[in-house]
Amino acid sequence: MEEETHTDAKIRAENGTGSSPRGPGCSLRHFACEQNLLSRPDGSASFLQGDTSVLAGVYGPAEVKVSKEIFNKATLEVILRPKIGLPGVAEKSRERLIRNTCEAVVLGTLHPRTSITVVLQVVSDAGSLLACCLNAACMALVDAGVPMRALFCGVACALDSDGTLVLDPTSKQEKLQQCLAAAQAASQHVFRFYRESLQRRYSKS
Amino acid sequence: MKETPLSNCERRFLLRAIEEKKRLDGRQTYDYRNIRISFGTDYGCCIVELGKTRVLGQVSCELVSPKLNRATEGILFFNLELSQMAAPAFEPGRQSDLLVKLNRLMERCLRNSKCIDTESLCVVAGEKVWQIRVDLHLLNHDGNIIDAASIAAIVALCHFRRPDVSVQGDEVTLYTPEERDPVPLSIHHMPICVSFAFFQQGTYLLVDPNEREERVMDGLLVIAMNKHREICTIQSSGGIMLLKDQVLRCSKIAGVKVAEITELILKALENDQKVRKEGGKFGFAESIANQRITAFKMEKAPIDTSDVEEKAEEIIAEAEPPSEVVSTPVLWTPGTAQIGEGVENSWGDLEDSEKEDDEGGGDQAIILDGIKMDTGVEVSDIGSQDSEEEEMIILEPDKNPKKIRTQTTSAKQEKAPSKKPVKRRKKKRAAN
């Protein structure tokens, strides 16, 4: 299966327990994933990265309201719920990002006039939340059996902000590219994790 | 999504089985499903599983000014949310009846029973009190939401620790968790709801109905009780007539069940406390069973990032140069300004496109990018832009912002007040 990476670089201090943001020898935190843990959704997955945990549920392909239906492909909807309080603007922007990622990857044209709904619930947040959401969404879509052209994963990368970085766009871009390259290396690891977890589930032994 | 209707065969089958004292999952009439309680890493976070019904509970606190008529009491706020993943029928507009009923019941059970000592939440009388907020999210709906939610709420409240505060004269010091250990809430008793489902006009009853049984039931009786056999709340819904001795019998059953559940809760809290004190691993990661084939774990893994700089150079070499970023607004004509990336219009020659007469002297179509989702990362192959819906606002000197949707995912007719968007769309397709 072709592996596509969608990485996001953020300029904020990473306060997770594992990875240090710079230098060779970054490491990813401890991973865990459980699939098919909810009985009602068609597919569900709980993804844990260190202390950050996100639960994803997928319904689809299912009935769609006439106002929302698209004649030649599936309508993809992503809903992200925070743990405390009502969803706000940050959730909306993350939903948008996750939806764009999913739409690029899900073969919507195989199920026209249907809806595929991905519901994400933040269970605990200890850094790299968006990456965890993306991973949980991918595992849940796989569990639901939604046809996809590739897998996707999220890896969060942090930059330390000092004066020169913010003012000069070129060098900021360079650092960004280093982030991207580092994240690409890390994503290989995430894909290996996906592969092994599915191998365990679907192997005959 | 509409709920799939229950077929008549299934309904008749369930009712016949109940008449013969049989339940689909093999339980007895008064049996509860397995209750499993797991805690997260931060205090006040727990997940309760009642059979397959799953509820996530989180308690948080904040310092606020108290209500005017209760100046020395803290504030309790409960919020139960039926997440859309719990059942396909739970859509934002559709669940109001059930949601209101459940929220009301939760409030009566926990607030009116005074299980939390609100006087102890007062910091400075009339000025600062603690507001305790309990958020419950239903993750999977397999019947009996109210029981699972009440257990989750009381477990989360018992597990929660609030920051320590000390008042010395006029000075109030709020300690962080690092400075002083956070303090548990003062809880008098633990009210737990027990649900009874009635069938055939009150002839048969079942404890802890699951989702199928709830669909065919005639009425529901909910009794909230604590282990001291005090009834905190009692509610009967569905309009069935119950006899006095039926209700009394239910309350006796509830007493027994609540005692068992309370013991389970206390044991779970004690276990978690012990693990935390001994420094062992705690949190949701530990509650994922290792032996299941649907679960998988991987340890911390180092990533080799030594060749990151060379790879970065390669990406930069292949990528297009980034567009110029203008950080201060550039005013072109009165009412038309531009900020952000790309000073020049990169969509090609639009001089022969119909310019509005009231556009002013500008010879290029200047677009104000209302919403920009990407953070400006330049990656060569991102094909996900095609289905983006961008709302563009064109400011004109007569100060009428026109909202134009340039590209929508559906083929519906969008409002195109000027010809410019039409031209633009064609050009974009040509570029792809």
XYZ file of C-alpha atoms in Angstrom:
637
model
C 0.000 0.000 0.000
C 1.349 3.345 -0.921
C 2.190 5.442 2.030
C 1.456 9.105 1.993
C 2.572 11.436 4.688
C 0.831 14.530 5.820
C 2.949 16.298 8.346
C 2.277 19.449 10.242
C 4.864 21.721 11.698
C 3.879 23.931 14.571
C 5.850 26.592 16.296
C 5.134 25.902 19.918
C 6.947 24.308 22.791
C 6.366 20.601 22.830
C 5.575 19.617 26.345
C 5.082 15.892 25.825
C 7.030 13.352 27.764
C 9.188 11.956 24.994
C 10.550 13.736 22.014
C 13.001 16.580 22.306
C 12.501 18.942 19.424
C 15.995 19.271 18.087
C 19.023 17.275 17.292
C 19.591 13.822 15.916
C 18.153 11.244 18.209
C 14.556 12.442 18.505
C 12.272 9.716 19.628
C 8.577 9.064 19.456
C 6.636 8.291 22.582
C 5.149 4.969 23.477
C 2.270 4.013 21.114
C -0.807 1.926 21.686
C -3.867 1.332 19.588
C -7.024 -0.666 20.026
C -9.478 -1.212 17.208
C -13.122 -2.247 17.141
C -13.732 -1.341 20.744
C -17.154 0.275 20.289
C -20.125 -1.787 19.207
C -22.296 0.852 17.524
C -19.966 2.609 15.060
C -18.938 0.757 11.917
C -15.308 1.254 12.803
C -13.602 2.558 15.892
C -10.100 2.995 17.172
C -8.461 4.337 20.275
C -5.000 5.722 19.668
C -2.577 6.520 22.472
C 0.709 8.367 22.090
C 2.308 8.556 25.495
C -0.385 10.235 27.582
C -2.324 11.718 24.687
C -5.334 9.598 23.813
C -7.992 10.035 21.146
C -11.000 7.843 20.444
C -12.332 7.774 16.892
C -15.576 6.324 15.565
C -16.550 6.010 11.914
C -20.024 5.610 10.462
C -20.199 4.920 6.818
C -20.967 4.688 4.060
C -24.426 5.584 5.316
C -27.503 7.581 4.485
C -27.001 11.263 3.857
C -29.416 14.179 3.990
C -30.486 15.362 0.573
C -29.135 18.816 1.299
C -25.664 17.448 1.916
C -25.414 14.788 -0.717
C -22.896 14.938 -3.535
C -23.933 13.230 -6.732
C -20.661 11.543 -7.582
C -18.893 10.891 -4.336
C -19.276 10.384 -0.609
C -19.745 13.310 1.750
C -17.048 13.178 4.364
C -17.709 14.785 7.722
C -15.297 15.103 10.608
C -16.402 16.021 14.109
C -13.880 16.685 16.856
C -15.072 17.003 20.435
C -12.845 18.397 23.185
C -12.947 16.860 26.598
C -13.965 19.963 28.537
C -16.384 22.606 27.355
C -18.048 23.157 24.038
C -16.219 22.855 20.747
C -14.747 26.143 19.576
C -12.763 27.617 16.742
C -9.640 25.533 17.302
C -11.697 22.375 16.995
C -13.265 23.636 13.794
C -9.886 24.331 12.253
C -8.576 20.916 13.238
C -11.708 19.297 11.839
C -11.059 21.055 8.569
C -7.485 19.856 8.418
C -8.420 16.275 9.206
C -11.241 16.382 6.692
C -8.940 17.604 3.955
C -6.538 14.797 4.717
C -9.261 12.164 4.719
C -10.837 13.461 1.533
C -7.548 13.174 -0.291
C -7.223 9.565 0.714
C -10.719 8.067 0.905
C -12.084 6.686 -2.371
C -15.320 8.606 -2.179
C -16.258 7.937 -5.774
C -16.951 4.307 -4.940
C -19.877 5.355 -2.729
C -21.716 8.279 -4.278
C -24.578 9.938 -2.407
C -23.556 8.488 0.899
C -21.968 9.959 3.967
C -18.890 8.917 5.869
C -18.751 10.446 9.330
C -15.624 10.431 11.464
C -16.236 11.389 15.095
C -13.206 12.073 17.289
C -13.274 12.425 21.041
C -10.266 13.758 22.931
C -9.757 11.488 25.913
C -6.591 13.091 27.230
C -4.263 15.733 25.859
C -0.568 15.763 26.618
C 0.887 17.224 23.458
C 0.751 16.372 19.724
C -3.033 16.192 19.810
C -3.586 16.798 16.107
C -1.174 14.045 15.150
C -2.930 11.645 17.487
C -6.312 12.636 15.992
C -5.059 11.944 12.496
C -3.692 8.569 13.488
C -6.866 7.605 15.301
C -8.968 8.660 12.306
C -6.840 6.565 9.966
C -7.037 3.459 12.140
C -10.789 3.902 12.536
C -11.305 4.241 8.786
C -9.273 1.076 8.287
C -11.346 -0.707 10.930
C -14.565 0.383 9.221
C -13.374 -0.984 5.914
C -13.757 2.318 4.110
C -11.849 2.045 0.821
C -8.790 4.269 0.819
C -6.079 4.831 -1.713
C -3.366 5.228 0.901
C -2.846 5.385 4.621
C -2.044 8.618 6.355
C -0.509 9.495 9.637
C 0.301 12.542 11.652
C 3.544 13.450 13.318
C 3.913 16.702 15.233
C 7.154 18.564 15.014
C 8.146 21.492 17.186
C 10.438 24.363 16.683
C 11.993 26.516 19.301
C 11.122 30.065 18.597
C 14.001 32.514 18.882
C 14.150 35.980 17.385
C 15.855 35.185 14.077
C 13.456 32.398 13.173
C 10.334 34.476 13.340
C 11.605 37.478 11.348
C 13.388 35.900 8.428
C 11.093 33.758 6.307
C 13.792 31.944 4.318
C 15.600 30.509 7.261
C 12.273 29.707 8.894
C 11.367 27.773 5.800
C 14.643 25.901 5.953
C 14.058 24.913 9.526
C 10.551 23.932 8.532
C 11.962 21.650 5.895
C 14.203 20.040 8.443
C 11.126 19.469 10.524
C 9.409 17.893 7.565
C 12.294 15.629 6.838
C 12.472 14.568 10.466
C 8.735 13.964 10.512
C 8.972 11.870 7.381
C 11.507 9.657 9.037
C 9.235 9.314 12.034
C 6.200 8.509 9.926
C 7.906 5.408 8.617
C 7.854 4.204 12.146
C 4.135 4.903 12.470
C 3.422 2.966 9.297
C 5.413 0.051 10.573
C 3.206 0.164 13.646
C 0.051 0.113 11.497
C 1.324 -2.787 9.497
C 2.239 -4.872 12.499
C -1.014 -4.196 14.313
C -3.077 -5.221 11.312
C -0.860 -8.222 10.680
C -1.571 -9.396 14.167
C -5.270 -9.017 13.665
C -5.631 -10.588 10.282
C -3.001 -13.293 10.333
C -4.307 -16.794 10.372
C -2.161 -18.040 13.221
C -29.049 9.560 10.350
C -32.410 8.071 11.120
C -32.490 5.203 13.536
C -33.072 1.825 11.925
C -36.589 0.819 12.943
C -37.033 -2.257 15.057
C -38.758 -5.013 13.135
C -41.964 -6.509 14.477
C -40.400 -9.947 14.636
C -37.632 -8.725 16.867
C -40.056 -6.865 19.080
C -42.299 -9.880 19.502
C -39.317 -12.119 20.125
C -37.965 -9.862 22.853
C -41.324 -9.548 24.564
C -41.970 -13.277 24.470
C -38.533 -13.971 25.874
C -39.121 -11.498 28.697
C -42.427 -13.164 29.517
C -40.513 -16.399 29.912
C -37.968 -14.648 32.138
C -35.225 -14.913 29.528
C -32.905 -12.146 28.379
C -30.950 -12.079 25.135
C -27.561 -11.905 26.794
C -28.352 -14.652 29.284
C -28.658 -12.436 32.362
C -31.199 -12.928 35.101
C -33.940 -10.388 35.741
C -32.026 -8.509 38.421
C -28.504 -8.858 37.023
C -26.306 -5.963 36.078
C -23.842 -6.150 33.220
C -20.122 -6.111 33.929
C -18.926 -2.748 35.124
C -15.368 -1.759 34.267
C -13.789 1.451 35.531
C -10.498 2.787 34.190
C -8.716 6.003 35.054
C -6.618 8.372 33.011
C -3.335 9.981 33.927
C -4.775 13.271 35.088
C -6.993 13.434 38.112
C -10.699 13.439 37.511
C -10.659 11.525 34.253
C -12.308 8.136 34.032
C -14.030 5.824 31.568
C -16.864 3.612 32.800
C -18.052 0.627 30.775
C -21.427 -0.859 31.675
C -21.442 -3.849 29.371
C -20.869 -2.138 26.035
C -22.200 1.265 27.058
C -19.188 3.502 27.528
C -19.075 6.911 29.204
C -16.089 9.237 29.570
C -16.144 11.557 32.571
C -13.868 14.514 33.254
C -13.930 16.919 36.165
C -12.281 20.314 35.990
C -12.251 23.310 38.279
C -11.959 27.050 37.956
C -12.043 30.024 40.294
C -15.049 32.246 39.635
C -17.214 34.725 41.476
C -20.119 33.077 43.243
C -23.798 33.439 42.480
C -25.351 36.495 44.061
C -27.853 34.665 46.201
C -25.329 32.054 47.342
C -22.211 33.950 48.151
C -20.515 31.308 50.255
C -21.138 28.258 48.106
C -19.210 26.858 45.213
C -20.816 26.141 41.853
C -21.401 22.720 40.386
C -21.965 22.337 36.685
C -22.953 19.119 34.976
C -22.921 18.497 31.274
C -23.816 15.199 29.661
C -23.172 14.977 25.938
C -24.431 12.292 23.630
C -21.548 12.048 21.232
C -22.328 11.295 17.628
C -20.226 8.189 17.781
C -22.481 6.694 20.445
C -25.334 5.983 18.058
C -26.029 6.959 14.464
C -29.251 8.641 15.549
C -27.469 11.161 17.781
C -27.191 14.143 15.528
C -26.833 17.668 16.839
C -30.415 18.660 16.162
C -32.182 15.435 16.909
C -31.454 14.387 20.451
C -32.974 17.208 22.436
C -35.671 15.295 24.329
C -33.465 12.528 25.542
C -30.615 14.905 26.267
C -32.716 17.244 28.376
C -34.209 14.356 30.299
C -30.826 12.819 31.055
C -29.225 16.110 32.020
C -32.101 16.962 34.312
C -31.897 13.593 35.972
C -28.131 13.903 36.477
C -28.567 17.323 38.036
C -31.256 16.166 40.420
C -29.271 13.131 41.378
C -25.998 14.934 42.067
C -26.840 18.506 42.859
C -30.074 18.271 44.807
C -28.834 15.380 46.880
C -26.009 17.571 48.136
C -23.438 14.857 47.763
C -20.671 17.428 47.280
C -20.042 19.889 50.072
C -20.325 23.207 48.263
C -19.441 25.244 51.348
C -15.963 23.764 51.279
C -15.522 25.112 47.769
C -15.629 28.673 48.988
C -12.304 30.533 48.959
C -13.214 34.158 49.665
C -16.852 34.651 50.605
C -18.672 36.692 48.017
C -15.644 36.973 45.731
C -13.984 33.740 44.748
C -15.342 30.228 44.814
C -14.469 27.053 42.980
C -16.623 26.081 40.048
C -16.522 22.345 39.564
C -17.446 21.260 36.085
C -18.294 17.653 35.286
C -18.295 16.777 31.589
C -19.689 13.401 30.623
C -19.456 12.093 27.078
C -21.389 9.066 25.975
C -19.097 7.106 23.665
C -21.165 4.020 22.913
C -24.909 3.547 23.419
C -25.930 0.046 24.376
C -28.695 0.929 26.781
C -29.001 2.375 30.266
C -27.125 5.607 29.691
C -28.220 7.100 32.989
C -26.682 4.433 35.185
C -23.366 4.520 33.400
C -23.347 8.310 33.453
C -24.101 8.537 37.153
C -21.351 6.050 37.958
C -18.905 7.931 35.756
C -19.827 11.238 37.375
C -19.401 10.072 40.939
C -16.191 8.185 40.174
C -14.710 11.205 38.429
C -15.681 13.452 41.335
C -14.130 11.086 43.854
C -10.976 10.799 41.759
C -10.579 14.511 41.180
C -8.052 16.656 43.038
C -8.312 20.420 43.075
C -5.354 22.783 43.613
C -4.687 23.738 47.190
C -5.528 27.263 48.295
C -4.554 29.088 51.466
C -6.053 32.320 52.739
C -4.039 34.529 55.091
C -5.950 37.661 55.959
C -6.440 39.379 52.642
C -3.950 37.314 50.709
C -5.020 34.233 48.789
C -2.348 31.858 47.535
C -3.127 29.279 44.892
C -0.578 26.492 44.849
C 0.357 24.618 41.709
C 0.353 20.815 41.827
C 4.134 20.898 42.046
C 4.212 23.119 45.111
C 1.571 21.372 47.139
C -0.328 18.170 46.549
C -3.790 18.795 45.176
C -6.676 18.243 47.522
C -9.659 15.909 46.992
C -13.219 17.229 47.007
C -15.278 16.702 50.087
C -17.951 14.193 49.183
C -20.619 13.210 51.666
C -22.112 10.214 49.915
C -22.217 8.568 46.509
C -25.628 8.566 44.823
C -25.954 6.007 42.040
C -28.886 5.620 39.668
C -30.488 2.238 39.092
C -32.874 1.796 36.169
C -35.827 -0.541 35.970
C -37.529 -1.200 32.660
C -41.187 -2.261 32.646
C -42.909 -4.352 30.014
C -46.495 -5.311 29.297
C -48.020 -2.480 31.333
C -45.922 -3.104 34.404
C -46.220 -6.865 34.580
C -42.593 -7.643 33.987
C -39.553 -5.724 35.036
C -35.860 -5.864 34.162
C -32.892 -4.233 35.811
C -30.283 -2.542 33.616
C -31.989 -2.791 30.230
C -29.759 -2.941 27.203
C -30.465 -1.092 24.000
C -32.842 -3.624 22.473
C -34.802 -4.005 25.672
C -35.058 -0.229 25.978
C -36.663 -0.043 22.581
C -39.492 -2.387 23.468
C -40.073 -1.243 27.025
C -43.248 0.494 28.147
C -41.799 2.623 30.895
C -38.697 3.291 32.921
C -38.257 3.825 36.641
C -34.991 5.377 37.813
C -34.072 5.362 41.506
C -30.963 7.156 42.685
C -29.765 5.854 46.009
C -26.640 5.793 48.097
C -25.225 2.959 50.118
C -26.932 4.221 53.275
C -30.237 3.349 51.610
C -31.279 6.956 51.221
C -33.241 7.698 48.079
C -31.821 10.779 46.375
C -34.058 10.904 43.328
C -36.853 8.820 41.906
C -38.343 9.275 38.474
C -40.879 7.313 36.483
C -41.233 7.945 32.772
C -43.270 6.416 30.010
C -46.604 6.930 31.663
C -47.062 3.438 33.080
C -49.112 2.924 36.237
C -47.063 1.339 38.958
C -48.396 -0.159 42.139
C -47.061 0.918 45.487
C -45.530 -2.428 46.312
C -43.838 -2.554 42.914
C -42.080 0.687 43.640
C -41.120 -0.497 47.123
C -39.759 -3.719 45.721
C -37.718 -1.788 43.191
C -36.263 0.382 45.898
C -35.183 -2.694 47.853
C -33.491 -4.138 44.760
C -31.866 -0.774 44.144
C -30.480 -0.792 47.670
C -28.746 -4.107 47.075
C -27.391 -3.116 43.693
C -26.090 0.235 44.881
C -24.205 -1.425 47.693
C -22.456 -3.732 45.230
C -21.646 -0.943 42.810
C -20.336 1.329 45.563
C -17.996 -1.395 46.701
C -16.723 -1.826 43.171
C -16.125 1.903 42.840
C -14.240 2.135 46.110
C -12.057 -0.784 45.144
C -11.240 0.749 41.775
C -10.370 4.088 43.394
C -8.200 2.362 45.937
C -6.331 0.403 43.269
C -5.629 3.521 41.290
C -4.475 5.341 44.400
C -2.114 2.511 45.235
C -0.619 2.361 41.756
C -0.015 6.095 41.740
C 1.617 6.063 45.137
C 3.905 3.205 44.264
C 4.958 4.993 41.114
C 3.679 2.292 38.810
C 2.255 2.924 35.388
C -1.261 4.259 35.321
C -3.542 5.688 32.731
C -5.535 4.447 29.812
C -2.539 2.877 28.163
C -2.407 0.298 30.893
C -6.045 -0.605 30.534
C -5.626 -1.733 26.942
C -5.483 -5.488 27.169
C -2.301 -6.816 25.715
C -3.599 -10.154 24.598
C -6.323 -8.998 22.245
C -5.570 -9.179 18.558
C -7.274 -5.858 18.008
C -4.886 -4.078 20.350
C -1.270 -3.335 19.713
C 1.449 -1.529 21.566
C 4.859 -0.283 20.625
C 7.515 1.072 22.919
C 9.321 4.369 22.715
C 11.354 4.419 19.539
C 14.259 6.624 18.590
C 14.191 8.160 15.154
C 17.355 8.752 13.234
C 17.290 12.372 12.247
C 20.956 12.760 11.361
C 20.387 13.189 7.644
C 17.588 15.655 8.154
C 19.577 18.569 6.804
C 20.394 16.924 3.486
C 16.805 15.857 3.014
C 15.683 19.363 3.813
C 17.970 20.736 1.118
C 16.486 18.318 -1.373
C 12.956 19.334 -0.544
C 13.811 22.984 -0.827
C 15.497 22.446 -4.169
C 12.460 20.694 -5.561
C 9.839 22.949 -4.115
C 8.689 26.160 -5.632
C 9.932 29.327 -4.060
C 7.513 30.525 -1.449
C 5.328 33.428 -2.322
C 6.183 36.719 -0.786
C 4.631 37.295 2.573
C 3.356 40.751 3.283
C 2.769 41.160 6.958
C 1.328 44.661 6.991
C -1.802 45.503 5.025
C -1.227 47.103 1.652
C -3.914 49.521 0.644
C -4.571 49.498 -3.064
C -7.620 51.648 -3.372
C -10.034 52.892 -0.767
C -11.786 49.811 0.458
C -9.400 47.319 -1.111
C -6.527 46.092 0.957
C -4.322 43.057 0.903
C -2.427 41.170 3.533
C -0.595 37.877 3.579
C 1.011 35.792 0.912
C 1.400 36.652 -2.693
C 1.366 40.291 -3.610
C 1.032 39.630 -7.316
C -1.908 37.771 -8.703
C -0.461 34.463 -9.840
C -3.472 33.269 -11.779
C -2.426 34.772 -15.017
C -3.742 37.570 -17.091
C -7.090 38.776 -15.924
C -6.970 42.106 -17.716
C -9.522 41.118 -20.250
C -11.897 39.813 -17.627
C -14.850 42.010 -16.930
C -13.858 44.469 -14.330
C -16.611 45.958 -12.307
C -16.944 49.627 -12.997
C -16.985 50.398 -9.362
C -13.782 48.498 -8.715
C -11.749 51.631 -9.059
C -8.444 52.001 -10.758
C -6.943 48.640 -9.953
C -5.775 46.763 -13.005
C -5.501 43.437 -11.281
C -8.093 41.453 -9.412
C -6.979 41.583 -5.853
C -8.451 38.970 -3.595
C -8.532 39.070 0.116
C -8.031 35.599 1.406
C -10.550 35.261 4.152
C -9.661 31.887 5.576
C -6.308 30.282 5.135
C -6.094 26.810 6.613
C -2.561 25.671 5.806
C 0.214 27.146 7.826
C 2.225 28.072 4.800
C 4.158 24.805 4.528
C 5.554 24.229 1.043
C 5.342 20.583 0.120
C 5.513 19.451 -3.465
C 2.696 16.930 -3.580
C -0.337 17.911 -1.685
C -3.335 17.128 -3.736
C -5.919 17.886 -1.139
C -6.626 21.463 -2.147
C -9.139 20.588 -4.800
C -12.114 20.161 -2.633
C -11.503 23.108 -0.421
C -14.309 25.560 -0.132
C -12.962 29.060 0.142
C -15.105 31.959 1.009
C -13.708 35.073 -0.566
C -14.720 38.567 0.260
C -13.975 41.270 -2.277
C -13.949 44.703 -0.765
C -14.972 47.479 -3.077
C -14.869 51.215 -2.630
C -18.600 51.376 -2.148
C -17.981 49.176 0.875
C -20.236 46.325 -0.149
C -18.496 43.067 0.613
C -19.568 40.480 -1.912
C -19.284 36.927 -0.779
C -18.307 34.624 -3.606
C -17.717 30.919 -3.382
C -15.137 30.000 -5.933
C -15.030 26.253 -5.745
C -17.510 23.949 -4.147
C -17.434 20.220 -3.905
C -20.899 19.846 -5.325
C -22.083 20.824 -8.725
C -24.740 23.066 -7.321
C -25.094 26.491 -8.733
C -23.246 28.928 -6.605
C -23.978 32.586 -6.445
C -21.726 34.375 -8.884
C -22.504 38.040 -8.849
C -19.619 38.854 -11.167
C -18.044 37.007 -14.013
C -14.653 37.013 -12.377
C -15.137 33.885 -10.305
C -16.261 31.969 -13.334
C -13.122 32.878 -15.190
C -11.015 32.106 -12.232
C -12.421 28.631 -11.905
C -11.632 27.781 -15.467
C -8.124 28.997 -15.087
C -7.569 26.887 -12.039
C -8.694 23.789 -13.849
C -6.385 24.583 -16.680
C -3.541 24.914 -14.252
C -4.275 21.454 -12.829
